[in-house]
Amino acid sequence: MGRLSISCLLPASWHFSLSSTGFPRLLNPTFRQLVVISTAAVILLLLIYSLLMTRTKYSSSYLDRKYQRYLARVTDMDATDTSNPNINYGIVVDCGSSGSRIFVYCWPRHNGNPHELLDIKQMRDQNRKTVVMKIKPGISELSSTPEKASDYISPLLDFAANHIPKDKHKETPLYILCTAGLRVLTESQQEAILEDLRTDIPVRYDFLFSDSHAEVISGKQEGVYAWIGINFVLGRFDHIEEEDEAVVEVNVPGADNKEAILRKRTAGILDMGGVSTQMAYEVPKSVSFASSQQEEVAKNLLAEFNLGCDAHETQHVYRVYVATFLGFGGNAARQRYEDHIFSSNMEKNRLLGKQIGMSEDAPYLDPCLPLDISDKIQQRGHTMFLRGTGDFHLCRHIIQPLMNLSNETQTTLNGVYQPPVPYQNSEFYGFSEFYYCTEDVLRMGGSYNSTRFLLAAQDYCATKWSMLRERFDRGLYASHADLHRLKYQCFKSAWMYEVFHTGFSFPSNYGNLKTVLQVYDKEVQWTLGAILYRTRFLPLRDIQQENFRGNHPHWRGASFVYNHYLFLVCFLVVLLSIVLYLLRLRRIHRRMQRNTSSSALWIEQGLQSPGLTNGL
């Protein structure tokens, strides 16, 4: 009869054997062996499961998200695949003061998650160039001939129609949004131009275009769209995925439950142009007002909106403060400064009987110009001669009255209401003059440090103009820096510093301002925010189709993890059942052994005969 024995370097009592008659011994380990084997199996299983989960969570999810974000930025530069039927398109025309530009955007089919936004990008042609076109002059030039508005804009729409597949035209939304170009006109002039567009465009083109798609937007809307565009590119509307991500506690406006929620911290925007300065940032907490008048003013500066496709969901509800300060841009501020010193100097000359600044031999000493530079101001038929002294700190002191600060609480430039900024948990991006002032000449764009900036600006102002010209001729400054920038860099540096720290009240040790020209190597336009907001309900169509087909979207990560835990519990239950079953078999086997031993003893005793015994 065959027998198979298995031995290993284990305690002597650990011996298993299999035979045709002894096979039940496999089911007869000791209790200690059962406990050790079961415990080892459970521990091994848990270790394997933990390793798999850890690898899936950190190696797969974390690294995949990193890779996907990187890949999205890289592939964002690829040509748009116009043969893909799942690509959708959208058009925004920006009718500005100096001209009009058309932007063509595209996005893939929505993934079905109602908490995520459309993945909108700028369309790129076969040469990987963004599909953008600009025409001049501005549409405001048609104020006396509004019937030519559709002819004026046709080259832009023809350009877009040639890039978008023809079978996609009927489902491609078109928005014509006019900014400063039409705000300067009267309401009747605005409506005449818009009416011509609303009448002729649906006849000439098949784009998805209704009367509400052509309008004049306010400065507040433009600021909100710019804020949306920047934060979308930065990924601040995504879900919290990593533990080290900056988050903020938000009291969602309009929410039924008043409990605060945690979500990604959004970035504020500071944009100082030539004429105006704009500020936009999220106000995460509910605000209180010093007076009813202040509350009334605040209503015009605070915008509450929902970026999500479901009006009942509050995940993408935001409260944003937007303020535009006309006359506080870099060039406009310099003009106001020159008006101020001209008037005050003329009045001082009249009272004291002097002629300061009236000749090159007795110039007005301007602390806001580089050392020893000569300049002049012409006003009211008079010429005032200037000579730079390059005194940065005196320049800061002189320009402070130009900010028209108020003694009221929660106010900023020009006495305008400003809700508190959470300086300890906030981040701002500075564009235009914030970038030019720090980078073009001082070469310190990026992360802003007030101490370093002060020292660099002070040193620049105190440098003789002849030395600055020599550095310029040697190409030591940014390629787009010109002599105009060099001449007024001292003033604009002081103005930027005072607006940021005195006007907007940012502390001198604030370390979360980044001065940039682009975000992820892209110039982000407010038109991106406009199409994101205006197409926010489009995902509902894809979500309904997904639900109709009964698909299970891949984004149900919580269900995925839950199923793994359920599997583990089921496995442990099965393992416990096996152990209990083995124990039961062991008891049965022992009873059988006892019965067999008794029978064998009885048979052995019964075979012994007295005669044989006596013979032995």
XYZ file of C-alpha atoms in Angstrom:
616
model
C 0.000 0.000 0.000
C 1.569 3.377 -1.064
C 2.436 6.022 1.453
C 3.596 9.627 0.933
C 5.400 11.333 3.805
C 6.174 15.060 4.029
C 8.703 16.331 6.559
C 10.398 19.689 7.029
C 12.594 21.493 9.540
C 9.816 22.167 11.980
C 9.097 20.835 15.459
C 9.255 17.078 15.660
C 5.539 16.806 16.203
C 4.882 18.503 12.851
C 4.722 15.458 10.610
C 2.102 14.805 7.969
C 1.636 11.652 5.971
C -0.752 10.632 3.266
C -1.767 7.131 2.401
C -4.697 5.457 0.839
C -5.887 4.431 4.252
C -4.306 7.171 6.302
C -5.497 10.166 4.282
C -7.674 11.388 7.174
C -4.498 12.174 9.087
C -4.254 15.300 6.972
C -7.338 16.449 8.767
C -5.897 15.665 12.152
C -3.346 18.399 12.976
C -2.954 19.486 16.553
C -4.873 22.482 17.842
C -1.644 24.507 18.082
C -0.870 23.760 14.465
C -4.323 24.877 13.409
C -3.997 28.151 15.299
C -0.500 28.880 13.942
C -1.422 28.033 10.348
C -4.619 30.081 10.465
C -2.888 33.067 12.058
C -0.043 32.936 9.539
C -2.499 32.726 6.655
C -4.479 35.725 7.914
C -1.324 37.798 8.526
C 0.058 36.903 5.104
C -3.212 37.809 3.462
C -3.396 41.124 5.298
C 0.195 41.960 4.335
C -0.450 41.178 0.685
C -3.669 43.164 0.755
C -1.995 46.136 2.470
C 0.850 46.127 -0.036
C -1.571 46.007 -2.936
C -3.729 48.793 -1.508
C -0.702 50.943 -0.684
C 0.725 50.441 -4.115
C -2.611 51.167 -5.723
C -3.183 54.270 -3.647
C 0.236 55.845 -3.723
C 2.072 54.279 -6.622
C -0.882 54.107 -8.967
C -3.219 56.891 -7.884
C -0.689 59.470 -6.722
C 1.857 58.919 -9.475
C -0.835 58.487 -12.096
C -2.408 61.793 -11.083
C 0.997 63.466 -11.257
C 1.624 61.899 -14.627
C -1.829 62.715 -15.920
C -1.463 66.366 -14.907
C 1.923 66.520 -16.585
C 0.589 64.704 -19.643
C -2.383 67.077 -19.826
C -0.052 70.061 -19.966
C 2.096 68.443 -22.638
C -0.753 67.187 -24.809
C -2.418 70.566 -24.417
C 0.195 71.731 -26.936
C -0.789 69.091 -29.508
C -2.978 69.786 -32.507
C -6.689 69.245 -31.890
C -7.980 66.017 -33.424
C -10.869 67.358 -35.504
C -11.713 63.823 -36.693
C -12.700 62.782 -33.171
C -16.524 62.861 -32.957
C -16.386 63.141 -29.153
C -14.692 66.561 -29.271
C -16.963 69.555 -28.712
C -16.244 73.181 -29.607
C -17.098 76.658 -28.381
C -16.381 80.212 -29.551
C -15.910 83.459 -27.625
C -15.419 86.846 -29.295
C -13.839 89.536 -27.115
C -14.858 92.953 -28.422
C -12.327 95.230 -26.743
C -11.468 98.900 -27.044
C -8.597 98.576 -29.531
C -9.865 95.567 -31.475
C -11.772 92.293 -31.369
C -10.356 88.792 -30.899
C -11.926 85.399 -31.432
C -10.983 82.366 -29.330
C -11.943 78.813 -30.296
C -12.110 76.297 -27.446
C -12.610 72.536 -27.417
C -13.255 69.830 -24.858
C -13.782 66.040 -24.789
C -16.933 64.305 -23.704
C -17.702 64.854 -20.009
C -16.664 61.935 -17.773
C -20.052 61.686 -16.065
C -19.008 62.938 -12.639
C -21.442 65.755 -11.735
C -18.832 67.282 -9.418
C -16.273 67.847 -12.175
C -16.165 70.612 -14.776
C -15.652 70.342 -18.501
C -12.006 69.944 -19.508
C -11.929 72.995 -21.784
C -8.780 73.960 -23.693
C -7.896 76.280 -26.526
C -8.155 74.646 -29.914
C -4.866 74.212 -31.805
C -4.462 73.950 -35.561
C -2.283 71.477 -37.447
C 0.748 73.661 -36.721
C -0.050 73.452 -32.977
C -0.880 77.153 -32.854
C -3.880 78.344 -30.864
C -6.883 79.184 -33.020
C -7.005 82.918 -32.297
C -7.496 85.898 -34.591
C -7.593 89.647 -33.979
C -8.939 92.507 -36.060
C -8.712 96.275 -35.640
C -10.134 98.793 -34.857
C -12.516 98.245 -31.965
C -16.216 97.683 -32.558
C -16.980 101.025 -30.906
C -15.896 102.671 -34.187
C -19.235 101.509 -35.608
C -21.277 103.691 -33.262
C -22.523 105.777 -36.210
C -22.905 102.788 -38.589
C -24.260 99.913 -36.462
C -25.647 98.135 -39.549
C -22.060 97.195 -40.448
C -21.454 95.298 -37.211
C -22.049 91.847 -38.716
C -19.791 92.671 -41.676
C -17.133 93.838 -39.212
C -17.175 90.578 -37.273
C -17.562 88.210 -40.243
C -13.800 87.682 -40.816
C -13.521 86.362 -37.267
C -16.462 83.980 -37.625
C -15.256 82.782 -41.039
C -11.907 82.034 -39.426
C -13.571 79.926 -36.723
C -15.886 78.174 -39.189
C -12.915 77.038 -41.266
C -11.262 75.398 -38.252
C -14.291 73.710 -36.668
C -15.664 70.612 -38.468
C -18.793 71.555 -40.383
C -20.885 68.804 -38.815
C -20.129 70.355 -35.414
C -21.294 73.894 -36.244
C -24.900 73.421 -35.119
C -23.835 72.307 -31.643
C -21.019 74.854 -31.208
C -22.063 77.745 -28.914
C -20.984 81.228 -29.991
C -20.663 84.097 -27.493
C -19.943 87.696 -28.494
C -19.003 89.554 -25.319
C -18.160 93.240 -25.479
C -16.032 94.908 -22.808
C -14.516 98.387 -22.703
C -15.034 98.695 -26.456
C -18.786 99.212 -26.048
C -19.032 100.434 -22.454
C -17.958 103.901 -23.603
C -21.012 104.161 -25.896
C -24.535 105.110 -24.929
C -27.038 102.360 -24.256
C -28.907 103.047 -27.509
C -25.673 102.833 -29.507
C -24.795 99.562 -27.801
C -28.187 98.036 -28.563
C -28.065 99.087 -32.220
C -24.774 97.259 -32.731
C -25.884 94.177 -30.794
C -29.201 94.022 -32.645
C -27.439 93.888 -35.998
C -25.327 90.985 -34.732
C -28.350 89.136 -33.343
C -30.210 89.496 -36.636
C -27.546 88.679 -39.220
C -25.332 86.056 -37.578
C -28.007 83.280 -37.362
C -28.666 83.796 -41.082
C -25.030 83.562 -42.139
C -23.750 80.885 -39.747
C -25.005 77.632 -38.228
C -23.440 78.174 -34.814
C -25.528 77.802 -31.659
C -26.322 81.482 -31.158
C -29.200 83.186 -29.364
C -29.940 86.802 -28.442
C -28.455 86.367 -24.966
C -25.147 85.258 -26.491
C -24.333 88.814 -27.593
C -24.050 91.379 -24.812
C -21.974 94.034 -23.111
C -20.480 92.612 -19.920
C -19.594 94.692 -16.883
C -16.147 95.104 -15.389
C -17.325 92.908 -12.525
C -18.258 90.070 -14.907
C -14.952 90.416 -16.719
C -13.112 90.174 -13.395
C -15.063 87.077 -12.353
C -14.334 85.400 -15.692
C -10.621 86.185 -15.315
C -10.659 84.698 -11.797
C -12.404 81.547 -13.054
C -9.955 81.134 -15.936
C -6.838 81.443 -13.767
C -8.075 79.045 -11.094
C -9.258 76.529 -13.683
C -5.795 76.399 -15.276
C -4.242 76.092 -11.809
C -6.519 73.118 -11.063
C -8.134 74.788 -8.049
C -11.620 73.538 -8.932
C -10.537 69.874 -8.742
C -11.092 67.579 -5.771
C -8.590 67.408 -2.920
C -6.267 64.534 -3.888
C -3.089 64.972 -1.866
C -2.609 65.508 1.843
C -0.171 68.396 1.384
C -2.530 70.443 -0.779
C -3.569 73.834 0.562
C -7.218 73.806 1.621
C -9.579 76.392 2.994
C -12.693 76.188 5.131
C -15.610 77.718 3.257
C -19.046 78.846 4.373
C -20.868 78.107 1.138
C -23.296 80.914 0.275
C -26.879 79.753 -0.082
C -26.252 76.303 1.408
C -29.104 74.758 3.398
C -26.718 73.369 5.990
C -24.558 76.055 7.531
C -21.631 73.728 8.156
C -18.364 74.790 6.545
C -16.761 72.562 3.917
C -13.112 71.959 3.071
C -11.968 72.390 -0.510
C -8.916 73.496 -2.460
C -7.691 77.010 -1.785
C -8.275 79.240 -4.780
C -5.884 81.948 -5.946
C -6.580 85.661 -5.952
C -5.743 87.962 -8.858
C -4.021 91.347 -8.908
C -3.837 92.922 -12.358
C -2.346 96.392 -12.781
C -2.699 97.617 -16.335
C -1.912 100.986 -17.815
C -5.218 102.639 -16.887
C -6.763 100.554 -14.113
C -5.969 98.040 -11.396
C -8.196 95.067 -10.662
C -8.407 92.803 -7.642
C -10.354 89.538 -7.400
C -10.300 86.841 -4.724
C -12.586 84.352 -3.023
C -14.196 85.361 0.265
C -14.508 82.004 2.055
C -16.277 83.280 5.158
C -19.512 85.177 5.548
C -18.824 88.896 5.842
C -20.211 91.528 8.178
C -20.588 95.206 7.404
C -19.868 98.330 9.400
C -22.998 100.068 8.097
C -25.980 99.577 5.824
C -24.346 101.881 3.285
C -21.275 99.664 3.216
C -23.466 96.599 2.758
C -25.167 98.223 -0.219
C -21.808 99.031 -1.805
C -20.547 95.507 -1.140
C -23.406 93.988 -3.147
C -21.920 95.527 -6.281
C -18.479 94.099 -5.510
C -19.321 90.565 -4.339
C -20.355 87.925 -6.867
C -21.892 84.609 -5.830
C -22.147 81.958 -8.537
C -22.277 78.208 -9.103
C -19.845 76.660 -11.586
C -21.364 73.195 -11.240
C -23.890 71.655 -13.609
C -26.370 70.973 -10.793
C -27.928 74.093 -9.333
C -28.726 72.213 -6.113
C -25.126 71.148 -5.448
C -22.888 73.538 -3.499
C -19.474 72.016 -4.213
C -18.700 74.673 -6.830
C -20.494 77.645 -5.306
C -18.111 80.573 -4.872
C -18.250 84.028 -3.342
C -15.757 86.298 -5.108
C -14.839 89.921 -4.466
C -14.070 91.898 -7.639
C -13.071 95.555 -7.686
C -11.747 97.664 -10.556
C -9.965 100.929 -9.802
C -9.917 103.305 -12.774
C -6.990 105.697 -12.746
C -4.880 103.380 -10.599
C -2.988 101.678 -13.414
C 0.714 102.375 -13.844
C 0.467 104.948 -16.648
C -2.655 106.646 -15.302
C -1.053 106.931 -11.860
C 2.038 108.563 -13.370
C -0.206 111.040 -15.184
C -2.049 111.888 -11.962
C 1.289 112.243 -10.204
C 2.546 114.682 -12.847
C -0.692 116.669 -12.614
C -0.237 116.824 -8.853
C 3.390 118.015 -8.838
C 2.703 120.463 -11.679
C -0.211 122.107 -9.869
C 1.494 122.167 -6.471
C 4.744 123.522 -7.931
C 2.964 126.256 -9.884
C 1.083 127.270 -6.744
C 4.286 127.295 -4.688
C 6.052 129.409 -7.309
C 3.175 131.884 -7.270
C 3.192 132.218 -3.493
C 6.974 132.372 -3.078
C 7.765 134.264 -6.247
C 10.087 131.540 -7.528
C 10.557 129.880 -10.908
C 11.384 126.305 -9.886
C 10.990 123.953 -12.817
C 10.462 126.715 -15.337
C 13.894 126.276 -16.920
C 16.468 123.540 -17.407
C 18.847 125.433 -15.141
C 16.400 125.299 -12.215
C 14.544 122.001 -12.674
C 11.993 120.484 -10.326
C 13.688 117.694 -8.393
C 11.613 114.557 -8.933
C 12.368 111.730 -6.460
C 10.419 109.269 -8.628
C 12.819 109.455 -11.587
C 16.249 107.764 -11.784
C 19.208 109.822 -10.647
C 20.232 112.658 -13.016
C 17.681 111.901 -15.736
C 15.998 114.902 -17.370
C 12.314 114.982 -18.264
C 9.581 117.557 -18.741
C 5.850 118.058 -18.321
C 3.747 120.187 -20.663
C 0.411 121.452 -19.378
C -1.740 124.568 -19.790
C 0.739 126.055 -22.218
C 3.612 125.738 -19.762
C 6.629 123.443 -19.681
C 7.932 122.145 -16.387
C 11.461 120.723 -16.380
C 12.280 117.768 -14.151
C 15.511 116.297 -12.836
C 15.524 112.873 -11.201
C 16.946 112.401 -7.711
C 16.170 108.678 -7.396
C 14.912 108.822 -3.805
C 12.712 105.739 -3.628
C 11.474 106.265 -0.054
C 10.583 109.914 -0.663
C 8.794 108.872 -3.835
C 6.687 106.395 -1.842
C 5.790 109.124 0.618
C 4.756 111.593 -2.101
C 2.490 109.184 -3.994
C 0.544 107.940 -0.972
C -2.086 110.726 -1.162
C -2.869 109.608 -4.730
C -4.399 106.395 -3.371
C -7.271 108.332 -1.739
C -7.344 106.104 1.310
C -10.213 106.346 3.776
C -10.265 106.125 7.558
C -13.229 103.741 7.434
C -12.689 100.094 8.277
C -12.543 97.458 5.532
C -11.729 99.922 2.769
C -9.019 100.043 0.135
C -8.003 102.327 -2.740
C -10.319 105.284 -3.273
C -12.203 104.346 -0.102
C -13.744 101.313 -1.825
C -15.038 98.499 0.378
C -12.755 95.452 0.683
C -13.612 92.344 2.741
C -10.832 90.933 4.924
C -8.160 88.899 3.138
C -7.085 85.712 4.988
C -3.392 86.566 4.705
C -2.275 83.457 6.610
C -4.069 81.123 4.196
C -4.197 82.772 0.794
C -2.321 82.971 -2.483
C -2.285 85.716 -5.120
C -1.009 86.016 -8.667
C 0.131 89.420 -9.897
C -0.135 90.204 -13.604
C 0.852 93.027 -15.969
C 2.664 95.775 -14.009
C 3.134 93.471 -11.030
C 5.205 91.284 -13.335
C 6.838 94.030 -15.419
C 7.958 95.969 -12.329
C 9.600 92.931 -10.786
C 11.009 91.212 -13.879
C 11.718 93.541 -16.826
C 14.463 95.514 -15.094
C 14.926 94.078 -11.611
C 14.882 90.466 -12.914
C 13.142 89.079 -9.833
C 9.761 87.964 -11.136
C 8.072 84.951 -9.567
C 7.829 84.622 -5.790
C 7.622 88.115 -4.352
C 9.722 89.153 -1.355
C 9.122 92.721 -0.171
C 12.544 93.120 1.472
C 14.437 92.037 -1.627
C 12.179 94.132 -3.837
C 12.679 97.255 -1.710
C 16.451 96.930 -1.814
C 16.503 96.304 -5.567
C 14.114 99.182 -6.319
C 16.021 101.557 -4.061
C 19.299 100.615 -5.723
C 17.817 101.066 -9.201
C 16.411 104.509 -8.445
C 19.730 105.679 -6.983
C 21.696 104.537 -10.048
C 22.697 107.271 -12.490
C 20.755 107.364 -15.715
C 23.950 107.090 -17.760
C 24.742 103.775 -16.062
C 21.210 102.491 -16.665
C 21.498 103.387 -20.357
C 24.800 101.562 -20.574
C 23.267 98.431 -19.049
C 20.348 98.708 -21.459
C 22.668 98.969 -24.463
C 24.511 95.875 -23.253
C 21.242 93.899 -23.190
C 21.224 93.270 -19.430
C 17.461 93.804 -19.111
C 14.531 91.775 -20.400
C 14.145 91.678 -24.177
C 10.844 93.589 -24.131
C 12.101 96.308 -21.746
C 12.457 99.673 -23.516
C 13.652 103.171 -22.576
C 10.153 104.122 -21.439
C 10.267 101.254 -18.942
C 13.699 102.324 -17.707
C 12.620 105.939 -17.277
C 9.492 105.204 -15.232
C 10.595 101.997 -13.497
C 11.402 103.897 -10.304
C 7.939 105.469 -10.118
C 6.085 102.288 -11.069
C 8.028 100.211 -8.539
C 7.042 102.642 -5.790
C 3.444 102.720 -7.018
C 3.169 98.929 -7.179
C 4.653 98.584 -3.700
C 2.325 101.169 -2.151
C -0.781 99.817 -3.854
C -0.019 96.295 -2.672
C 1.046 97.025 0.901
C -0.697 100.308 1.747
C -3.714 100.284 -0.543
C -4.598 96.590 -0.344
C -3.080 96.274 3.170
C -0.952 93.189 2.519
C 1.646 92.812 5.313
C 5.289 93.364 4.408
C 6.098 89.734 5.243
C 3.408 88.329 2.937
C 5.044 85.488 1.033
C 2.324 84.075 -1.227
C 2.364 86.553 -4.112
C 3.647 85.288 -7.455
C 4.254 87.834 -10.201
C 3.781 86.094 -13.542
C 3.213 86.742 -17.210
C 1.761 83.307 -17.954
C 0.371 80.317 -16.070
C 1.913 76.996 -17.105
C 3.428 78.767 -20.125
C 0.004 79.909 -21.265
C -1.472 83.377 -21.403
C -4.817 82.892 -19.693
C -7.617 85.086 -21.034
C -10.861 85.957 -19.286
C -12.638 84.352 -22.253
C -11.705 80.917 -20.860
C -13.586 81.706 -17.661
C -16.494 83.021 -19.716
C -16.996 79.810 -21.672
C -16.498 77.691 -18.540
C -19.281 79.566 -16.803
C -21.645 79.766 -19.758
C -21.348 76.083 -20.695
C -21.554 74.789 -17.121
C -24.876 72.989 -17.720
C -23.696 71.056 -20.795
C -22.381 68.082 -18.737
C -25.978 67.274 -17.752
C -26.540 65.872 -21.234
C -23.604 63.477 -20.950
C -24.556 62.513 -17.395
C -28.094 61.651 -18.473
C -26.771 59.529 -21.339
C -24.442 57.707 -18.970
C -27.313 56.993 -16.591
C -29.527 55.847 -19.449
C -26.970 53.312 -20.640
C -26.498 52.120 -17.077
C -22.762 52.580 -17.197
C -20.779 52.643 -14.002
C -18.430 55.606 -14.233
C -14.804 55.046 -13.328
C -14.905 57.914 -10.890
C -16.674 55.878 -8.221
C -13.472 55.388 -6.300
C -15.277 55.150 -2.977
C -17.286 52.173 -4.209
C -14.069 50.563 -5.446
C -12.444 50.790 -2.020
C -15.653 49.649 -0.310
C -15.768 46.495 -2.453
C -12.200 45.651 -1.464
C -13.060 45.850 2.217
C -16.174 43.770 1.609
C -14.040 41.149 -0.131
C -11.667 41.047 2.846
C -14.538 40.534 5.308
C -16.012 37.764 3.167
C -12.640 36.056 2.909
C -12.170 36.136 6.680
C -15.652 34.662 7.164
C -14.861 31.859 4.707
C -11.501 31.236 6.378
C -13.144 31.048 9.792
C -15.733 28.620 8.414
C -12.959 26.402 7.041
C -11.167 26.400 10.397
C -14.386 25.506 12.226
C -15.076 22.788 9.680
C -11.579 21.352 10.144
C -12.059 21.346 13.901
C -15.350 19.509 13.477
C -13.707 16.947 11.189
C -10.938 16.562 13.743
C -13.435 15.718 16.462
C -15.208 13.239 14.184
C -11.905 11.668 13.221
C -10.915 11.242 16.876
C -14.209 9.498 17.642
C -13.653 7.213 14.691
C -10.133 6.443 15.934
C -11.425 5.540 19.378
C -14.083 3.263 17.884
C -11.520 1.646 15.569
C -9.098 1.064 18.431
C -11.823 -0.613 20.529
C -12.836 -2.859 17.642
C -9.242 -3.815 16.907
C -8.647 -4.673 20.548
C -11.803 -6.817 20.648
C -10.810 -8.672 17.466
C -7.256 -9.195 18.692
C -8.498 -10.621 21.968
C -11.050 -12.804 20.199
C -8.459 -14.480 17.893
C -6.318 -15.785 20.750
C -7.164 -19.586 21.412
C -6.253 -21.279 24.652
C -4.562 -24.201 22.896
C -2.169 -22.105 20.954
C -1.274 -20.064 23.972
C -0.463 -23.146 25.971
C 1.727 -24.514 23.145
C 3.915 -21.422 23.165
